[in-house]
JSON list of C-alpha atoms in Angstrom, two decimals:
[
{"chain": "A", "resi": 1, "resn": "UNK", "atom": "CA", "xyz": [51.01, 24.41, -16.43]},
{"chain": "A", "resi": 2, "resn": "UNK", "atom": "CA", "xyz": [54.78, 24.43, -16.58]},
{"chain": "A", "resi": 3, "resn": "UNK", "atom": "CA", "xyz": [56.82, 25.62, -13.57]},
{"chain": "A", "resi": 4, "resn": "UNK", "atom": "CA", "xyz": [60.44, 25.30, -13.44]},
{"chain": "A", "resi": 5, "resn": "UNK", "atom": "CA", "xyz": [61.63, 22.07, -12.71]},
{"chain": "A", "resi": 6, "resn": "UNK", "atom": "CA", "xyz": [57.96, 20.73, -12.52]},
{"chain": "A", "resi": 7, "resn": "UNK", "atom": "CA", "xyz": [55.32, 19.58, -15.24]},
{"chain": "A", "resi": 8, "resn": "UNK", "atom": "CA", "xyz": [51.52, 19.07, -14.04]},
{"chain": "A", "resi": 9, "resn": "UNK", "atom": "CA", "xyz": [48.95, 17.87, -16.57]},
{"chain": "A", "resi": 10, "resn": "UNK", "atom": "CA", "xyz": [45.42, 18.25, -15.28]},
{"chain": "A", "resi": 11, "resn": "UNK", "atom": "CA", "xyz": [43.05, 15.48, -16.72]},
{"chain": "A", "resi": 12, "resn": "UNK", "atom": "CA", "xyz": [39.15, 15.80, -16.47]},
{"chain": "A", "resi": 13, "resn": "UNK", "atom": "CA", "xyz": [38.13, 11.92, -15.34]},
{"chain": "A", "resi": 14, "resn": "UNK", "atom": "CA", "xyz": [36.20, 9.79, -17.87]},
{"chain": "A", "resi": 15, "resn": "UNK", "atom": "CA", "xyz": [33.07, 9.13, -15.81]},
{"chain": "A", "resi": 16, "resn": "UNK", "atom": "CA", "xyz": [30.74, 6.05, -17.35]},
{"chain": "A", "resi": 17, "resn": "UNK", "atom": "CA", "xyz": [27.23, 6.59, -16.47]},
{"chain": "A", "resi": 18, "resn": "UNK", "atom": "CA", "xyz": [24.87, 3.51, -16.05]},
{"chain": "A", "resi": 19, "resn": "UNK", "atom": "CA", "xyz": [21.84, 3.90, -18.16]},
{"chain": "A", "resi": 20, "resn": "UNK", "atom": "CA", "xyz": [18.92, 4.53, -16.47]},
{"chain": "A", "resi": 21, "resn": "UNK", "atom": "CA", "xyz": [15.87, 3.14, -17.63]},
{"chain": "A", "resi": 22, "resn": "UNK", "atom": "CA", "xyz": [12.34, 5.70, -17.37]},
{"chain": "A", "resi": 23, "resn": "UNK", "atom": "CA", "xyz": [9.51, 4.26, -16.70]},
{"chain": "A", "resi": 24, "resn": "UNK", "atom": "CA", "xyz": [6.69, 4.53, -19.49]},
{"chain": "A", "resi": 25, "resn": "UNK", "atom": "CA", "xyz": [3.00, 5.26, -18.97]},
{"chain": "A", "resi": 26, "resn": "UNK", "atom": "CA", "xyz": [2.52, 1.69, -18.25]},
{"chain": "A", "resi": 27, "resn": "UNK", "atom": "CA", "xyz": [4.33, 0.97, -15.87]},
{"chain": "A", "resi": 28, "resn": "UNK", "atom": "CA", "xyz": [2.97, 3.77, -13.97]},
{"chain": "A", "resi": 29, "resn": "UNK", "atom": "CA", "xyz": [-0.15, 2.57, -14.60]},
{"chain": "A", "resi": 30, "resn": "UNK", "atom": "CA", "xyz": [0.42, -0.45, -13.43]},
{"chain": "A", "resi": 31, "resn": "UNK", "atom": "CA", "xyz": [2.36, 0.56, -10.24]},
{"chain": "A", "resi": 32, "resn": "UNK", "atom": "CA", "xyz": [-0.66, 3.03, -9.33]},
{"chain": "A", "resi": 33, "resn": "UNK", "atom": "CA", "xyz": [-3.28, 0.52, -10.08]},
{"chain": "A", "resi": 34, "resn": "UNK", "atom": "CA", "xyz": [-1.40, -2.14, -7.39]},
{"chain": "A", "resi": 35, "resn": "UNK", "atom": "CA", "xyz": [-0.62, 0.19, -5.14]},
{"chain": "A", "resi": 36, "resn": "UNK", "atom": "CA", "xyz": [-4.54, 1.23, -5.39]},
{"chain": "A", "resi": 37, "resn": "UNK", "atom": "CA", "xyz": [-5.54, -2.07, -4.91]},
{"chain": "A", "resi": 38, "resn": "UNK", "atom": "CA", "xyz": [-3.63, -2.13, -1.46]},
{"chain": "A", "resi": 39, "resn": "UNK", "atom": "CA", "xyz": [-5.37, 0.84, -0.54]},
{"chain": "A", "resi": 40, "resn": "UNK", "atom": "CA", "xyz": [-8.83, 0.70, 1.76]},
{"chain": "A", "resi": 41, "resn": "UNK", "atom": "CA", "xyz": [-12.27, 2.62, 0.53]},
{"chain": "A", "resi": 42, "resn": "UNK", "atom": "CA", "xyz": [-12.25, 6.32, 1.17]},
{"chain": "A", "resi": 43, "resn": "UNK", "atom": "CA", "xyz": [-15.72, 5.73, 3.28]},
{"chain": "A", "resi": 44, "resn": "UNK", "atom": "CA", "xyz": [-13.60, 3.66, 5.26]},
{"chain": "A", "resi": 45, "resn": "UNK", "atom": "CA", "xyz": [-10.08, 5.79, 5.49]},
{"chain": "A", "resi": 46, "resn": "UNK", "atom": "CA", "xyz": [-12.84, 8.27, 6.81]},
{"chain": "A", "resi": 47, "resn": "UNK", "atom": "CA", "xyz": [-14.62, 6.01, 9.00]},
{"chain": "A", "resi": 48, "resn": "UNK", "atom": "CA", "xyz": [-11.37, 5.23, 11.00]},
{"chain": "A", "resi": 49, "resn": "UNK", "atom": "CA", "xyz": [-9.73, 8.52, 10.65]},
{"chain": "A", "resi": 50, "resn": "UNK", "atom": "CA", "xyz": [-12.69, 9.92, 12.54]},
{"chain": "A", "resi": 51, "resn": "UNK", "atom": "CA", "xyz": [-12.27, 7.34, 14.88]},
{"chain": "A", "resi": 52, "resn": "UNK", "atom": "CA", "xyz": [-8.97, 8.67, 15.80]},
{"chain": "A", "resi": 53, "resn": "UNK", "atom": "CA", "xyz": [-9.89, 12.20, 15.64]},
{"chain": "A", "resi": 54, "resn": "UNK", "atom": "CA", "xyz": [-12.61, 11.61, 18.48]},
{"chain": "A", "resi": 55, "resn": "UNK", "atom": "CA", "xyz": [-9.73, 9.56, 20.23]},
{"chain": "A", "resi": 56, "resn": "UNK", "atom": "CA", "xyz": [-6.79, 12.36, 20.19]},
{"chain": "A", "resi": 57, "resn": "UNK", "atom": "CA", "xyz": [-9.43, 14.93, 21.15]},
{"chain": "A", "resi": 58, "resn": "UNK", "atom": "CA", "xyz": [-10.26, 12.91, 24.14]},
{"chain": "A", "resi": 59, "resn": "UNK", "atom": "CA", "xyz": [-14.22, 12.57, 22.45]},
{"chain": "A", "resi": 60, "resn": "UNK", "atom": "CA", "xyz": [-14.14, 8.85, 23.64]},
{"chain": "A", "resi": 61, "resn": "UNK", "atom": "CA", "xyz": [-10.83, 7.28, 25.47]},
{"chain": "A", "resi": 62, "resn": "UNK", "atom": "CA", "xyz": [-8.28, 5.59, 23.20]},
{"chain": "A", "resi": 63, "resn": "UNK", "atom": "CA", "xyz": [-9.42, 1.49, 24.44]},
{"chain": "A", "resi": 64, "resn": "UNK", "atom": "CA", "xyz": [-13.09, 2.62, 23.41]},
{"chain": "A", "resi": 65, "resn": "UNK", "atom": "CA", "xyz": [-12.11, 3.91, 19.93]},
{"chain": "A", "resi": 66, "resn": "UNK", "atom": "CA", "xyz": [-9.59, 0.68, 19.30]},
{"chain": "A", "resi": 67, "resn": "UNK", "atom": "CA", "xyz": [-12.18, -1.84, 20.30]},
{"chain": "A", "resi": 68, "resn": "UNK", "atom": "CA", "xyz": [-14.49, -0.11, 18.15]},
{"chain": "A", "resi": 69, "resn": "UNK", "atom": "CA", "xyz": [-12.22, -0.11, 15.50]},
{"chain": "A", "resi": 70, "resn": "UNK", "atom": "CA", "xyz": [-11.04, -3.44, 15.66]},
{"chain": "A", "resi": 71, "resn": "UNK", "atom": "CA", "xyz": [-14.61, -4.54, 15.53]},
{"chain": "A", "resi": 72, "resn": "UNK", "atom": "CA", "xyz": [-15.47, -2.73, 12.28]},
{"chain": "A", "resi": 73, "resn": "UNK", "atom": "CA", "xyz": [-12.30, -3.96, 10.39]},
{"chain": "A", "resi": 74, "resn": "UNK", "atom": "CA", "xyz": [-13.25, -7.53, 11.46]},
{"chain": "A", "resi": 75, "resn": "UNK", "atom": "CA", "xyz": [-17.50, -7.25, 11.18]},
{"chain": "A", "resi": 76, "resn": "UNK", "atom": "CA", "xyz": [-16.93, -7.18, 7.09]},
{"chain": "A", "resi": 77, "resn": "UNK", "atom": "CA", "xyz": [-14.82, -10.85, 7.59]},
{"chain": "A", "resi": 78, "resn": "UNK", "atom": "CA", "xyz": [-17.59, -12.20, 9.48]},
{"chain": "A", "resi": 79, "resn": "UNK", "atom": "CA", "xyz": [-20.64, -11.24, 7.53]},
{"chain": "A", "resi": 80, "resn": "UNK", "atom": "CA", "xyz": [-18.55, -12.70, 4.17]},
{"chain": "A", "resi": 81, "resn": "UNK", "atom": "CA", "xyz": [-17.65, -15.90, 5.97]},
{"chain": "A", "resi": 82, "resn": "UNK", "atom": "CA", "xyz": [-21.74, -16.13, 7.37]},
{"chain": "A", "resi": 83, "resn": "UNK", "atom": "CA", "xyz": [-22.61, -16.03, 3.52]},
{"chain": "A", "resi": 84, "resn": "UNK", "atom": "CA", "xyz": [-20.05, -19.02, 2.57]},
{"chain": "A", "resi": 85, "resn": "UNK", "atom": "CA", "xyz": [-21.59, -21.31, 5.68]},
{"chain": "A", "resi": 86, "resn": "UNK", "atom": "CA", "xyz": [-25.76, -20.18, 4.45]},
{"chain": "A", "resi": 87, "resn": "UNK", "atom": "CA", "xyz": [-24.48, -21.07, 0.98]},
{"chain": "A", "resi": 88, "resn": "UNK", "atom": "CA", "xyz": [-22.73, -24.00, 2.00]},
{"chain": "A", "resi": 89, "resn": "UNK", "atom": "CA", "xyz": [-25.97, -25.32, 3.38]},
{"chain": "A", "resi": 90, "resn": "UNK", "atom": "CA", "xyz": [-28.03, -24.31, 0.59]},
{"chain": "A", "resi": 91, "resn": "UNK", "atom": "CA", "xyz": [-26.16, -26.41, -1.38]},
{"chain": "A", "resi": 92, "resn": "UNK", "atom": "CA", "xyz": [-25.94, -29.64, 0.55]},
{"chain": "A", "resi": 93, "resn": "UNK", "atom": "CA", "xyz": [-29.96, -29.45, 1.57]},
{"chain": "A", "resi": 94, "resn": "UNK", "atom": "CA", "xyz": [-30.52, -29.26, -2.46]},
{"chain": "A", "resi": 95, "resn": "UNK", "atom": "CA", "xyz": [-28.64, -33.02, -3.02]},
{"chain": "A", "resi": 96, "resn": "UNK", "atom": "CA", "xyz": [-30.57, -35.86, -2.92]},
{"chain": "A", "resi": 97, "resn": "UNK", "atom": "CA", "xyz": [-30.90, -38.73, -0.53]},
{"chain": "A", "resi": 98, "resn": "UNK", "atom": "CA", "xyz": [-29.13, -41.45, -2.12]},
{"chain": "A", "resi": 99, "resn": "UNK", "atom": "CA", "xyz": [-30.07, -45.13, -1.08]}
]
């Protein structure tokens, strides 16, 4: 553009892009099968979601519905840990008397 006494030059900017790196189908994959992993059963998201339906609809009261609920998530734990102390003793009855 040339006015008198003036000269403007308009430059577009040189922009530099990082390179983005997209993900393949494996690494999908593998994100979906960790993130999966995290994830409880769906009997169970449904066990405890109803729990908390029957809570916000004032079913049972809210300290009824947690104490329930924190006794189901922690029931599973001690069942498991009963098994390692029966086999634990199963195993140490089977050894022999030394002496």
């Amino acid at each position: 553009m040339n006015l008198p006494f003036v000269t403007a030059q308009f430059r577009a900017p040189e922009l530099h892009m990082p390179q983005i790196h997209a993900p393949s189908r494996e690494d999908v994959g593998a994100v979906v099968q960790t993130v999966r992993s995290f994830l409880p059963e769906p009997r169970t998201v449904l066990y405890f979601g109803g729990l908390a339906v029957m809570a916000a609809l004032e079913v049972i009261e809210w300290p009824v519905a947690a104490a329930i609920g924190v006794g189901a998530a922690l029931a599973p734990r001690g069942e498991q840990r009963g098994r390692e102390d029966t086999s634990a003793t199963k195993r140490g009855s089977t050894a022999k008397p030394t002496g």
